[in-house]
Amino acid sequence: MSANELAAYNAQHYQNRGPAGTVSRCAVWRQGVISCLMAKQPSQATWGGRFTAGPAELMLQFSESVSFDHRLAPFDIAGSKAHSAMLARVGLITPQEREAIQAGLDAILAEIKAGKFKWKVQLEDVHMNIEQALTQRVPAAAKLHTARSRNDQVATDMRLWFKHACGVLANKLRAAQRSLLAVAAANREVLIPGYTHLQRAQPVFLAHHLFAWLEMLERDRARFDAVAAQANWCPLGAGALAGTTLPIDREFTAKLLGFVDAKGRPQVTQNSMDTVADRDLFIEFAAACALAGVHFSRIAEDLILWSSAEFKLVELPDAFCTGSSLMPQKKNPDSCELLRGKSARLQGNLHTLLTLTKGLPLTYNRDLQEDKPPVFDSFDQTGLCADVLAGTVAGLKFCRERCSAAVADPALLATDLADYLVLRGVAFRDAHHAVGAVVRLAEQKQVALNQLSLSELQGVHAAFAADWTGVFDLKRALAKRRGTGMPGPVQLRRQFSRWTRRLKS
Ligand code: ARG
């Protein structure tokens, strides 16, 4: 194609203009698509009464949420059943109407569970899909939305969902913790260096390191419990933003849905405007997921380092690693790397929610529909991460010889040597200085710290005595660390029984 021909082709295809100023075939096709997307159809929506025409196809696609909020169906149906029970109780519908509505909702839920329900994008969201399906079966369904708005409805669905989701994630974290406890138990005697600044620092039992991970995951678990407790307030009755003129009984609905305190007293939200505008829970949930993700990532990073040839303290399970398409010898720690990578995604979701809500005026704004994809993604990915961590950990094989070689350097007990001087009356700062000089001397002489002679040590500080090499007995050194939270064997036994008790049920 010559340059001129190319210019003519471009003009024809990309600028809607044919050579003689006519509209090109391509442009006609494109206009057809656009006018089709803009076509007005009669509104099928529950709010259609005020409108003479329905939304453009493009708008339907742009604004639908059923593609992601359909997973709220069981919670939406539970909410509607409780709401209809309350409407019957206060006399706004008859008991027969309540029965018909509830039976219809049960049938719809069964269809959804069986994968037979036809979700319609034109009906926008999970709420309107279910309501319309119900209306087609049960005339009384027209009364279901009495004293309710989708604003308090979606807030209710999500609070029910958060309570469920927090329970699921807490259980998955538990499973990961159990997996860690089993590895700790199988390697009870193994010692490794603990690191600071990624430099070998002091010896610890491997189990003590693994118990540090258990603590991290325990805090995550507690955070999900706290989010579930925050979720435990019933929004129904807040209406669109200003409640209702009808004589509803919010406490009754709250009780039916399990929004109750420890004594079974109903908990209902206290301000109708805050109720429909508030998205704190979304942020708190995403924050709990993001922080769990940070913990997964830090654990994964330790495992990646430990499994490298440079450390080789552990062998990762084949089932959670992959090979290289080019280098036949490679075994890559992919599950750990993805645990590290997913944490970025979890933080992104939290950030999305913070940004989504920060500039919104009270109360509900349609922007808030975008609150669900990040929350659902955080739930899915956090659950997956916990499962993968549990699986990876279950297959860890510690290389005991490499561990004991790594922990054998007497320099790891230099601090103990300073403590030895302290017990002989030397001020810690002086002791630290003296041992620093001893370490330097050993380095100069290219010998291990415990291979220097007593006279060399006494040349550095007069308080050193013949028993100074006793400090380098690893077993003794660890046994001395017996205070709460320390890595000695007495504490380790305590922690084993503490975690076994905690993770039992
Ligand atoms: N799909 C909507 C959402 O998730 C439900 C609430 C709609 N409320 C409204 N006033 N348009 O936010």
mmCIF file of C-alpha atoms in Angstrom, residues 12-244:
data_model
loop_
_atom_site.group_PDB
_atom_site.id
_atom_site.type_symbol
_atom_site.label_atom_id
_atom_site.label_comp_id
_atom_site.label_asym_id
_atom_site.label_seq_id
_atom_site.Cartn_x
_atom_site.Cartn_y
_atom_site.Cartn_z
ATOM 1 C CA GLN A 12 -12.081 6.137 5.404
ATOM 2 C CA HIS A 13 -11.863 3.788 8.357
ATOM 3 C CA TYR A 14 -10.897 5.933 11.266
ATOM 4 C CA GLN A 15 -12.442 9.323 10.637
ATOM 5 C CA ASN A 16 -15.930 8.310 9.514
ATOM 6 C CA ARG A 17 -15.415 10.024 6.169
ATOM 7 C CA GLY A 18 -15.139 8.342 2.838
ATOM 8 C CA PRO A 19 -12.972 9.749 0.052
ATOM 9 C CA ALA A 20 -15.696 11.977 -1.357
ATOM 10 C CA GLY A 21 -16.967 13.169 1.988
ATOM 11 C CA THR A 22 -19.467 10.315 2.256
ATOM 12 C CA VAL A 23 -19.941 8.450 5.503
ATOM 13 C CA SER A 24 -17.959 5.185 5.313
ATOM 14 C CA ARG A 25 -19.398 1.668 5.811
ATOM 15 C CA CYS A 26 -17.382 1.361 9.008
ATOM 16 C CA ALA A 27 -18.883 4.526 10.423
ATOM 17 C CA VAL A 28 -22.389 3.374 9.544
ATOM 18 C CA TRP A 29 -21.748 0.143 11.461
ATOM 19 C CA ARG A 30 -20.401 2.056 14.433
ATOM 20 C CA GLN A 31 -23.361 4.423 14.498
ATOM 21 C CA GLY A 32 -25.644 1.407 14.395
ATOM 22 C CA VAL A 33 -23.980 -0.037 17.478
ATOM 23 C CA ILE A 34 -24.188 3.234 19.337
ATOM 24 C CA SER A 35 -27.827 3.876 18.516
ATOM 25 C CA CYS A 36 -28.609 0.316 19.514
ATOM 26 C CA LEU A 37 -26.852 0.853 22.850
ATOM 27 C CA MET A 38 -28.741 4.096 23.337
ATOM 28 C CA ALA A 39 -32.125 2.610 22.398
ATOM 29 C CA LYS A 40 -34.825 3.383 24.875
ATOM 30 C CA GLN A 41 -36.914 0.515 26.140
ATOM 31 C CA PRO A 42 -39.762 0.691 28.589
ATOM 32 C CA SER A 43 -38.379 0.523 32.114
ATOM 33 C CA GLN A 44 -38.572 -2.868 33.825
ATOM 34 C CA ALA A 45 -37.078 -1.490 37.011
ATOM 35 C CA THR A 46 -38.857 -1.344 40.330
ATOM 36 C CA TRP A 47 -38.379 2.419 40.246
ATOM 37 C CA GLY A 48 -39.737 2.700 36.669
ATOM 38 C CA GLY A 49 -42.937 4.586 37.522
ATOM 39 C CA ARG A 50 -41.412 8.036 37.280
ATOM 40 C CA PHE A 51 -39.783 7.300 33.930
ATOM 41 C CA THR A 52 -41.237 7.377 30.439
ATOM 42 C CA ALA A 53 -38.462 5.228 29.027
ATOM 43 C CA GLY A 54 -35.953 2.764 30.368
ATOM 44 C CA PRO A 55 -32.217 3.249 30.504
ATOM 45 C CA ALA A 56 -29.965 2.866 27.479
ATOM 46 C CA GLU A 57 -28.387 -0.547 27.032
ATOM 47 C CA LEU A 58 -25.027 1.092 27.641
ATOM 48 C CA MET A 59 -26.286 2.531 30.925
ATOM 49 C CA LEU A 60 -27.614 -0.875 31.970
ATOM 50 C CA GLN A 61 -24.235 -2.429 31.399
ATOM 51 C CA PHE A 62 -22.477 0.432 33.091
ATOM 52 C CA SER A 63 -24.615 0.452 36.186
ATOM 53 C CA GLU A 64 -25.461 -3.184 36.830
ATOM 54 C CA SER A 65 -24.056 -4.845 39.915
ATOM 55 C CA VAL A 66 -25.771 -8.217 39.712
ATOM 56 C CA SER A 67 -22.680 -9.697 38.081
ATOM 57 C CA PHE A 68 -20.935 -9.368 41.425
ATOM 58 C CA ASP A 69 -23.621 -8.820 44.074
ATOM 59 C CA HIS A 70 -25.541 -12.005 43.166
ATOM 60 C CA ARG A 71 -23.455 -13.666 45.859
ATOM 61 C CA LEU A 72 -25.477 -11.719 48.412
ATOM 62 C CA ALA A 73 -28.617 -13.687 47.464
ATOM 63 C CA PRO A 74 -28.817 -15.901 50.591
ATOM 64 C CA PHE A 75 -28.401 -12.847 52.818
ATOM 65 C CA ASP A 76 -30.855 -10.769 50.787
ATOM 66 C CA ILE A 77 -33.431 -13.527 51.095
ATOM 67 C CA ALA A 78 -32.831 -13.919 54.831
ATOM 68 C CA GLY A 79 -33.310 -10.145 55.176
ATOM 69 C CA SER A 80 -36.526 -10.207 53.155
ATOM 70 C CA LYS A 81 -37.940 -13.107 55.141
ATOM 71 C CA ALA A 82 -37.299 -11.302 58.413
ATOM 72 C CA HIS A 83 -38.681 -8.053 57.002
ATOM 73 C CA SER A 84 -41.881 -9.752 55.852
ATOM 74 C CA ALA A 85 -42.259 -11.405 59.263
ATOM 75 C CA MET A 86 -42.008 -7.982 60.859
ATOM 76 C CA LEU A 87 -44.506 -6.450 58.390
ATOM 77 C CA ALA A 88 -46.985 -9.184 59.339
ATOM 78 C CA ARG A 89 -46.350 -8.681 63.033
ATOM 79 C CA VAL A 90 -47.208 -4.969 62.850
ATOM 80 C CA GLY A 91 -50.210 -5.613 60.604
ATOM 81 C CA LEU A 92 -48.866 -4.120 57.379
ATOM 82 C CA ILE A 93 -49.347 -7.472 55.596
ATOM 83 C CA THR A 94 -51.529 -10.463 56.475
ATOM 84 C CA PRO A 95 -50.129 -13.749 57.795
ATOM 85 C CA GLN A 96 -51.185 -15.358 54.490
ATOM 86 C CA GLU A 97 -49.224 -12.770 52.540
ATOM 87 C CA ARG A 98 -46.205 -13.384 54.787
ATOM 88 C CA GLU A 99 -46.462 -17.130 54.176
ATOM 89 C CA ALA A 100 -46.737 -16.666 50.415
ATOM 90 C CA ILE A 101 -43.764 -14.291 50.349
ATOM 91 C CA GLN A 102 -41.595 -16.558 52.475
ATOM 92 C CA ALA A 103 -42.446 -19.695 50.514
ATOM 93 C CA GLY A 104 -41.679 -17.830 47.288
ATOM 94 C CA LEU A 105 -38.334 -16.637 48.661
ATOM 95 C CA ASP A 106 -37.430 -20.176 49.745
ATOM 96 C CA ALA A 107 -38.224 -21.457 46.267
ATOM 97 C CA ILE A 108 -36.085 -18.742 44.684
ATOM 98 C CA LEU A 109 -33.177 -19.546 47.005
ATOM 99 C CA ALA A 110 -33.437 -23.219 46.076
ATOM 100 C CA GLU A 111 -33.344 -22.258 42.389
ATOM 101 C CA ILE A 112 -30.320 -20.043 42.930
ATOM 102 C CA LYS A 113 -28.483 -22.775 44.809
ATOM 103 C CA ALA A 114 -29.285 -25.243 42.037
ATOM 104 C CA GLY A 115 -27.869 -22.774 39.492
ATOM 105 C CA LYS A 116 -31.235 -22.556 37.748
ATOM 106 C CA PHE A 117 -32.094 -18.937 38.518
ATOM 107 C CA LYS A 118 -31.870 -16.585 35.543
ATOM 108 C CA TRP A 119 -30.058 -13.424 36.607
ATOM 109 C CA LYS A 120 -30.959 -10.440 34.442
ATOM 110 C CA VAL A 121 -28.541 -7.578 33.992
ATOM 111 C CA GLN A 122 -31.509 -5.363 33.042
ATOM 112 C CA LEU A 123 -32.713 -5.748 36.623
ATOM 113 C CA GLU A 124 -29.500 -4.154 37.832
ATOM 114 C CA ASP A 125 -28.796 -5.839 41.134
ATOM 115 C CA VAL A 126 -29.441 -8.852 43.319
ATOM 116 C CA HIS A 127 -32.240 -7.091 45.175
ATOM 117 C CA MET A 128 -34.314 -6.245 42.116
ATOM 118 C CA ASN A 129 -33.691 -9.615 40.483
ATOM 119 C CA ILE A 130 -35.051 -11.432 43.496
ATOM 120 C CA GLU A 131 -37.924 -9.031 44.020
ATOM 121 C CA GLN A 132 -39.037 -9.311 40.420
ATOM 122 C CA ALA A 133 -38.812 -13.091 40.389
ATOM 123 C CA LEU A 134 -40.893 -13.118 43.556
ATOM 124 C CA THR A 135 -43.465 -10.736 42.101
ATOM 125 C CA GLN A 136 -43.919 -13.047 39.131
ATOM 126 C CA ARG A 137 -44.863 -15.891 41.471
ATOM 127 C CA VAL A 138 -46.559 -14.176 44.380
ATOM 128 C CA PRO A 139 -48.874 -11.147 44.092
ATOM 129 C CA ALA A 140 -48.185 -10.248 47.726
ATOM 130 C CA ALA A 141 -44.552 -9.590 46.774
ATOM 131 C CA ALA A 142 -45.678 -6.106 45.759
ATOM 132 C CA LYS A 143 -45.942 -5.383 49.489
ATOM 133 C CA LEU A 144 -42.512 -6.719 50.444
ATOM 134 C CA HIS A 145 -40.694 -3.443 49.908
ATOM 135 C CA THR A 146 -43.049 -1.616 52.306
ATOM 136 C CA ALA A 147 -41.004 0.537 54.709
ATOM 137 C CA ARG A 148 -37.743 -0.517 53.091
ATOM 138 C CA SER A 149 -35.288 0.961 50.623
ATOM 139 C CA ARG A 150 -32.497 -0.729 48.741
ATOM 140 C CA ASN A 151 -30.232 1.506 50.783
ATOM 141 C CA ASP A 152 -31.023 -0.121 54.122
ATOM 142 C CA GLN A 153 -31.496 -3.443 52.333
ATOM 143 C CA VAL A 154 -27.990 -3.521 50.868
ATOM 144 C CA ALA A 155 -26.534 -2.345 54.189
ATOM 145 C CA THR A 156 -28.303 -5.265 55.881
ATOM 146 C CA ASP A 157 -27.189 -7.799 53.295
ATOM 147 C CA MET A 158 -23.614 -6.665 53.674
ATOM 148 C CA ARG A 159 -23.670 -6.741 57.472
ATOM 149 C CA LEU A 160 -24.991 -10.291 57.355
ATOM 150 C CA TRP A 161 -22.338 -11.120 54.767
ATOM 151 C CA PHE A 162 -19.533 -9.589 56.870
ATOM 152 C CA LYS A 163 -20.531 -11.685 59.873
ATOM 153 C CA HIS A 164 -20.406 -14.788 57.696
ATOM 154 C CA ALA A 165 -17.188 -13.794 55.894
ATOM 155 C CA CYS A 166 -15.334 -13.017 59.121
ATOM 156 C CA GLY A 167 -16.255 -16.452 60.465
ATOM 157 C CA VAL A 168 -15.015 -18.162 57.307
ATOM 158 C CA LEU A 169 -11.699 -16.315 57.321
ATOM 159 C CA ALA A 170 -11.169 -16.836 61.051
ATOM 160 C CA ASN A 171 -11.591 -20.576 60.497
ATOM 161 C CA LYS A 172 -9.166 -20.603 57.605
ATOM 162 C CA LEU A 173 -6.613 -18.745 59.700
ATOM 163 C CA ARG A 174 -7.106 -21.328 62.401
ATOM 164 C CA ALA A 175 -6.373 -24.103 59.919
ATOM 165 C CA ALA A 176 -3.157 -22.344 58.890
ATOM 166 C CA GLN A 177 -2.223 -21.967 62.554
ATOM 167 C CA ARG A 178 -2.822 -25.666 63.163
ATOM 168 C CA SER A 179 -0.611 -26.507 60.256
ATOM 169 C CA LEU A 180 2.143 -24.340 61.768
ATOM 170 C CA LEU A 181 1.721 -25.904 65.190
ATOM 171 C CA ALA A 182 2.127 -29.376 63.684
ATOM 172 C CA VAL A 183 5.398 -28.363 61.997
ATOM 173 C CA ALA A 184 6.628 -26.830 65.247
ATOM 174 C CA ALA A 185 5.809 -30.063 67.097
ATOM 175 C CA ALA A 186 7.585 -32.181 64.494
ATOM 176 C CA ASN A 187 10.732 -30.053 64.849
ATOM 177 C CA ARG A 188 10.695 -29.396 68.573
ATOM 178 C CA GLU A 189 14.443 -29.790 69.100
ATOM 179 C CA VAL A 190 15.594 -27.786 66.069
ATOM 180 C CA LEU A 191 17.547 -24.606 66.745
ATOM 181 C CA ILE A 192 18.085 -21.855 64.184
ATOM 182 C CA PRO A 193 19.624 -18.414 64.281
ATOM 183 C CA GLY A 194 17.152 -15.628 64.860
ATOM 184 C CA TYR A 195 17.910 -12.664 62.585
ATOM 185 C CA THR A 196 17.882 -8.917 62.899
ATOM 186 C CA HIS A 197 18.795 -6.798 59.867
ATOM 187 C CA LEU A 198 18.914 -10.184 58.123
ATOM 188 C CA GLN A 199 22.159 -10.867 60.012
ATOM 189 C CA ARG A 200 22.463 -13.863 62.300
ATOM 190 C CA ALA A 201 21.729 -12.511 65.770
ATOM 191 C CA GLN A 202 20.920 -15.005 68.533
ATOM 192 C CA PRO A 203 19.926 -18.676 68.668
ATOM 193 C CA VAL A 204 16.262 -19.603 69.033
ATOM 194 C CA PHE A 205 14.238 -22.754 68.749
ATOM 195 C CA LEU A 206 12.651 -22.997 65.306
ATOM 196 C CA ALA A 207 9.355 -23.498 67.161
ATOM 197 C CA HIS A 208 9.801 -20.083 68.756
ATOM 198 C CA HIS A 209 10.053 -18.523 65.291
ATOM 199 C CA LEU A 210 6.978 -20.458 64.142
ATOM 200 C CA PHE A 211 5.119 -19.359 67.258
ATOM 201 C CA ALA A 212 5.862 -15.764 66.295
ATOM 202 C CA TRP A 213 3.899 -16.453 63.102
ATOM 203 C CA LEU A 214 1.110 -17.978 65.189
ATOM 204 C CA GLU A 215 0.899 -14.740 67.176
ATOM 205 C CA MET A 216 0.602 -12.694 63.990
ATOM 206 C CA LEU A 217 -2.193 -14.881 62.668
ATOM 207 C CA GLU A 218 -3.883 -14.853 66.074
ATOM 208 C CA ARG A 219 -4.117 -11.068 65.959
ATOM 209 C CA ASP A 220 -5.587 -11.342 62.450
ATOM 210 C CA ARG A 221 -8.168 -13.753 63.744
ATOM 211 C CA ALA A 222 -9.058 -11.373 66.570
ATOM 212 C CA ARG A 223 -9.405 -8.552 64.044
ATOM 213 C CA PHE A 224 -11.950 -10.544 62.039
ATOM 214 C CA ASP A 225 -13.848 -11.243 65.258
ATOM 215 C CA ALA A 226 -13.846 -7.503 65.975
ATOM 216 C CA VAL A 227 -15.148 -6.693 62.477
ATOM 217 C CA ALA A 228 -17.914 -9.271 62.935
ATOM 218 C CA ALA A 229 -18.844 -7.616 66.241
ATOM 219 C CA GLN A 230 -18.985 -4.208 64.529
ATOM 220 C CA ALA A 231 -21.205 -5.692 61.843
ATOM 221 C CA ASN A 232 -23.682 -6.901 64.423
ATOM 222 C CA TRP A 233 -26.120 -3.960 64.201
ATOM 223 C CA CYS A 234 -29.264 -4.128 62.094
ATOM 224 C CA PRO A 235 -29.758 -1.362 59.510
ATOM 225 C CA LEU A 236 -33.300 -2.306 58.432
ATOM 226 C CA GLY A 237 -35.736 0.498 59.119
ATOM 227 C CA ALA A 238 -33.316 3.277 58.198
ATOM 228 C CA GLY A 239 -35.165 3.370 54.863
ATOM 229 C CA ALA A 240 -33.603 5.411 52.110
ATOM 230 C CA LEU A 241 -32.137 7.786 54.697
ATOM 231 C CA ALA A 242 -34.974 9.005 56.922
ATOM 232 C CA GLY A 243 -36.758 5.905 58.193
ATOM 233 C CA THR A 244 -40.461 5.510 57.466
#
